[in-house]
CSV table of C-alpha atoms in Angstrom, one decimal:
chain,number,residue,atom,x,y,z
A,1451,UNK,CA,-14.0,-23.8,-8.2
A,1452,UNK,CA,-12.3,-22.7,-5.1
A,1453,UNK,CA,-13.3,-23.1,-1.7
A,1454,UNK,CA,-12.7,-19.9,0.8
A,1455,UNK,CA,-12.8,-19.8,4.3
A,1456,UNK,CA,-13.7,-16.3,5.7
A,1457,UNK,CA,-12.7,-16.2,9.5
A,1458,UNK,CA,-14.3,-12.6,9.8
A,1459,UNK,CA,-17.9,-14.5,9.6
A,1460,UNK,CA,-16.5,-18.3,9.9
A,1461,UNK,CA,-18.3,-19.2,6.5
A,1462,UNK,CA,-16.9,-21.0,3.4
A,1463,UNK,CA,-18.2,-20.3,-0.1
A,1464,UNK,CA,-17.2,-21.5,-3.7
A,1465,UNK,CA,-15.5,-19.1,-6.1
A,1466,UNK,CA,-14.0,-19.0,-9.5
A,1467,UNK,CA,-10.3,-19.7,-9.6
A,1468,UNK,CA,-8.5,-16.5,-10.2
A,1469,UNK,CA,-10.9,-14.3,-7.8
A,1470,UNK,CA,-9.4,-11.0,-6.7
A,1471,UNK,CA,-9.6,-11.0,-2.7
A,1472,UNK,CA,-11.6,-7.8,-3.6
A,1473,UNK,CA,-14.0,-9.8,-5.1
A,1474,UNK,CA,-14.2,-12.4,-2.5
A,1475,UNK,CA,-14.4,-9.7,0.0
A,1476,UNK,CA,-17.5,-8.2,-1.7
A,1477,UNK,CA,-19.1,-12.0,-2.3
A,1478,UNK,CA,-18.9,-12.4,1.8
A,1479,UNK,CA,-20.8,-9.2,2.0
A,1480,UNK,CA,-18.8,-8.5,4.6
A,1481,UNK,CA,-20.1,-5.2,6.4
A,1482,UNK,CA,-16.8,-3.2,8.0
A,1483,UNK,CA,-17.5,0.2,9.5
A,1484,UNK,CA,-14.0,0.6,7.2
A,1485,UNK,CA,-12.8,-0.8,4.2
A,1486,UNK,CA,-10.3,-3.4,3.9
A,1487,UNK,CA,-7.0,-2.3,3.8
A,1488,UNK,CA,-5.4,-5.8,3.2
A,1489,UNK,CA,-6.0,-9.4,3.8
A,1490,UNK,CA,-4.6,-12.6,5.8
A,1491,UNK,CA,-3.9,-15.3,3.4
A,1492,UNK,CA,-2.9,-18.2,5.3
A,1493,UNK,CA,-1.6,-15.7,8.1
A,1494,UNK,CA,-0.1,-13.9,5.0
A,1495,UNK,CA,-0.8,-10.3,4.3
A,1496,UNK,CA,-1.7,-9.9,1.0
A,1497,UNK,CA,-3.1,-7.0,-1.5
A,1498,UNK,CA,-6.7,-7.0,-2.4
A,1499,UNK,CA,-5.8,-7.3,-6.0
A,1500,UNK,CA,-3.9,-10.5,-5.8
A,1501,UNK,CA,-5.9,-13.0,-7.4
A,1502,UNK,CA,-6.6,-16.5,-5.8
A,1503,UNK,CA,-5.7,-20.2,-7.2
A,1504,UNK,CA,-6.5,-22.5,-4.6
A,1505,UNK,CA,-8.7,-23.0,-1.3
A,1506,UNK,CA,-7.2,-20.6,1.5
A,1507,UNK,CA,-8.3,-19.5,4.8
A,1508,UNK,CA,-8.8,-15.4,4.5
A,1509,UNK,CA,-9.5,-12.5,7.2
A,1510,UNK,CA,-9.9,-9.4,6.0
A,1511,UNK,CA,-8.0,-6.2,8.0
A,1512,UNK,CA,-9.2,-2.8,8.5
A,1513,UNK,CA,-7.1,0.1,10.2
A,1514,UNK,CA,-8.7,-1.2,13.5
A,1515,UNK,CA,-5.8,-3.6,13.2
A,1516,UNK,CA,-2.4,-3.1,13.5
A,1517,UNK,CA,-1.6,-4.5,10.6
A,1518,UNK,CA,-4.6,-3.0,8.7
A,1519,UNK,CA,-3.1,0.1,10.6
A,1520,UNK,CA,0.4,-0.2,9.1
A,1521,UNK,CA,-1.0,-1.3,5.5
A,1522,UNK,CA,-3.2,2.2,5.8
A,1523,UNK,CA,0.2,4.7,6.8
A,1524,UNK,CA,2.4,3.0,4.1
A,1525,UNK,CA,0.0,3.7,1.1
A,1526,UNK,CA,0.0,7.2,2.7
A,1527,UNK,CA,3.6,7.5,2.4
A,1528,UNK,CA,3.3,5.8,-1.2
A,1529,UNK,CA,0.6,8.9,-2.3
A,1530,UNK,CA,2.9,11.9,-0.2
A,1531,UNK,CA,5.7,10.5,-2.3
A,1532,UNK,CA,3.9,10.8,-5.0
A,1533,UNK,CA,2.7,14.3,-4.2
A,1534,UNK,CA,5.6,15.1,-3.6
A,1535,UNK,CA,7.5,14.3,-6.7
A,1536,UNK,CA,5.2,15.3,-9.1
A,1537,UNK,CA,5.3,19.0,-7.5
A,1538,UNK,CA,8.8,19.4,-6.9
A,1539,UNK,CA,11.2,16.9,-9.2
A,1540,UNK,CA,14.4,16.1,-7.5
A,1541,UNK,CA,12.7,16.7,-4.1
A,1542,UNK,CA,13.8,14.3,-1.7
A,1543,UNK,CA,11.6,12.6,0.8
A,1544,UNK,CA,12.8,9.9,3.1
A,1545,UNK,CA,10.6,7.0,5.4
A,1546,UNK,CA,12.7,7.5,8.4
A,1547,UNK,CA,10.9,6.0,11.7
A,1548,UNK,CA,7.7,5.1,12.8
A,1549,UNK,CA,5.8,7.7,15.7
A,1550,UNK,CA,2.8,6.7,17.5
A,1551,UNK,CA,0.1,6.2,14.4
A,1552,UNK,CA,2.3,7.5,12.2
A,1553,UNK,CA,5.9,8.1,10.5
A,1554,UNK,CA,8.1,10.9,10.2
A,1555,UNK,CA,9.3,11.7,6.8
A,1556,UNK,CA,12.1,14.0,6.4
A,1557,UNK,CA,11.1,15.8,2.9
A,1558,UNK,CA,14.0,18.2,1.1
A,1559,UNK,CA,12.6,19.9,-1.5
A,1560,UNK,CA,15.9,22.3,-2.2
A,1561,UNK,CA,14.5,24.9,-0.6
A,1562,UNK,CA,12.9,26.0,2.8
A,1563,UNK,CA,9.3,24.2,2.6
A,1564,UNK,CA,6.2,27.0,3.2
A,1565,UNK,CA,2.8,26.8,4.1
A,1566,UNK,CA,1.9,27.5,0.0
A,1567,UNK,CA,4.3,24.2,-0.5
A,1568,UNK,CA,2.3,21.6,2.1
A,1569,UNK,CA,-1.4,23.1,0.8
A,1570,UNK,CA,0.0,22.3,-2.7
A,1571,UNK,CA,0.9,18.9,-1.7
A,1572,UNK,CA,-2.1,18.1,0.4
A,1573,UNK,CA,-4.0,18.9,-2.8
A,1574,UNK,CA,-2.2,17.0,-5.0
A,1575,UNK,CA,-2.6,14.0,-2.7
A,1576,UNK,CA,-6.7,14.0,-2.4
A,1577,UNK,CA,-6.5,14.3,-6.1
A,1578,UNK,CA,-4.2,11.0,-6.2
A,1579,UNK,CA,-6.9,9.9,-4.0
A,1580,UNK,CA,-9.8,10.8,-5.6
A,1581,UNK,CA,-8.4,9.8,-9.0
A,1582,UNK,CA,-8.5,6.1,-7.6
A,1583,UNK,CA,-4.7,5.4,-9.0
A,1584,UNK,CA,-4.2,2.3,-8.4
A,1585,UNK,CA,-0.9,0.6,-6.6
A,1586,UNK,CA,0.9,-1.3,-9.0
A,1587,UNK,CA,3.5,-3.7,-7.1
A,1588,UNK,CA,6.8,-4.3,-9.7
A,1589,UNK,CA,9.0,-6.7,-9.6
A,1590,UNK,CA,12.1,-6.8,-11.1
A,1591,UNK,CA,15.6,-7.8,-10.5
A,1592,UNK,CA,17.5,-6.4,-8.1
A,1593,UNK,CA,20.4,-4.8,-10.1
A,1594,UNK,CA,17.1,-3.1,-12.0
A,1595,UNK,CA,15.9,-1.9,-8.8
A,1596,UNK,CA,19.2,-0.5,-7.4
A,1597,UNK,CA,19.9,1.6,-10.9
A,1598,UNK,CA,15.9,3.1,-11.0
A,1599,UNK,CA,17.3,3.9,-7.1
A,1600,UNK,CA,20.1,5.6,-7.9
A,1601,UNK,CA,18.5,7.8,-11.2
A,1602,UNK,CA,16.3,8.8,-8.7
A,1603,UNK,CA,19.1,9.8,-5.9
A,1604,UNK,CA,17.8,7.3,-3.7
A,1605,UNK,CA,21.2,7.2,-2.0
A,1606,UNK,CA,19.7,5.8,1.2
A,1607,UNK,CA,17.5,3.2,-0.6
A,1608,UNK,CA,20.5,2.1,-2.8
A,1609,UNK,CA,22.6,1.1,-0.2
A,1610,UNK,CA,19.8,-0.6,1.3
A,1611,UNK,CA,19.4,-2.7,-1.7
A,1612,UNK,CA,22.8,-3.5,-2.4
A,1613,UNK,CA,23.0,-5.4,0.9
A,1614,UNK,CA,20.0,-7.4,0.3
């Protein structure tokens, strides 16, 4: 057994070793007006699906917080890009800067977007959504990274990688 420390409600309890943060969010019975977007792990942001070896110190983040905030816009991104590529293969979409609550993303899709284009992708996206897909997080070595870039004309990503 593990022992967690839940600064939301400054109360410890005992879980199994390999716990989700999900599930130790849910064994709190935490009550959010929002959902969790993420957690602190030692002042570590971590995914709710990351499972849990050893005694920590949690607080779990909603969009209220900034980084709850940020955690919030980037799956966004991750489910537009999404959208995006399964409508329109090829179609290029960029992160490019952060403004206000939110962050602009150029989006080529070889052609002059429409209105029909955007309700197609905002449709596609509450179906991502409301299919629950989950976010998978990969790792892999970086030359592996750099080539799925480049296959995918990631040009800006690429050259990103290779100076890692």
């Amino acid at each position: 057994m593990i022992r967690i420390n839940c600064k939301n409600n400054n109360k410890t309890k005992e879980f199994a070793e390999g716990v989700t943060f999900l599930d130790i969010y849910n064994g709190f019975d935490l009550e959010f007006k929002y959902k969790p977007m993420c957690v602190l792990d030692c002042n570590k942001r971590r995914d709710l699906t990351r499972r849990v070896y050893q005694n920590t110190d949690v607080e779990f983040l909603t969009i209220t917080s900034s980084i709850g905030l940020r955690t919030y816009t980037l799956g966004l991104f991750f489910i537009f890009y999404k959208a995006v590529s399964d409508l329109f293969p090829g179609a290029h979409v960029e992160m490019a800067n952060s403004i206000s609550k939110g962050i602009y993303c150029p989006l080529n899709i070889g052609r002059e977007l429409v209105q029909e284009d955007i309700d197609k992708i905002k449709t596609r996206m509450e179906k991502i959504i409301s299919d629950d897909i989950p976010f998978v997080r990969h790792k892999e070595h970086t030359d592996e990274v750099i080539k799925v870039l480049e296959e995918a004309g990631r040009t800006d990503a690429t050259r990103l990688m290779k100076t890692l």
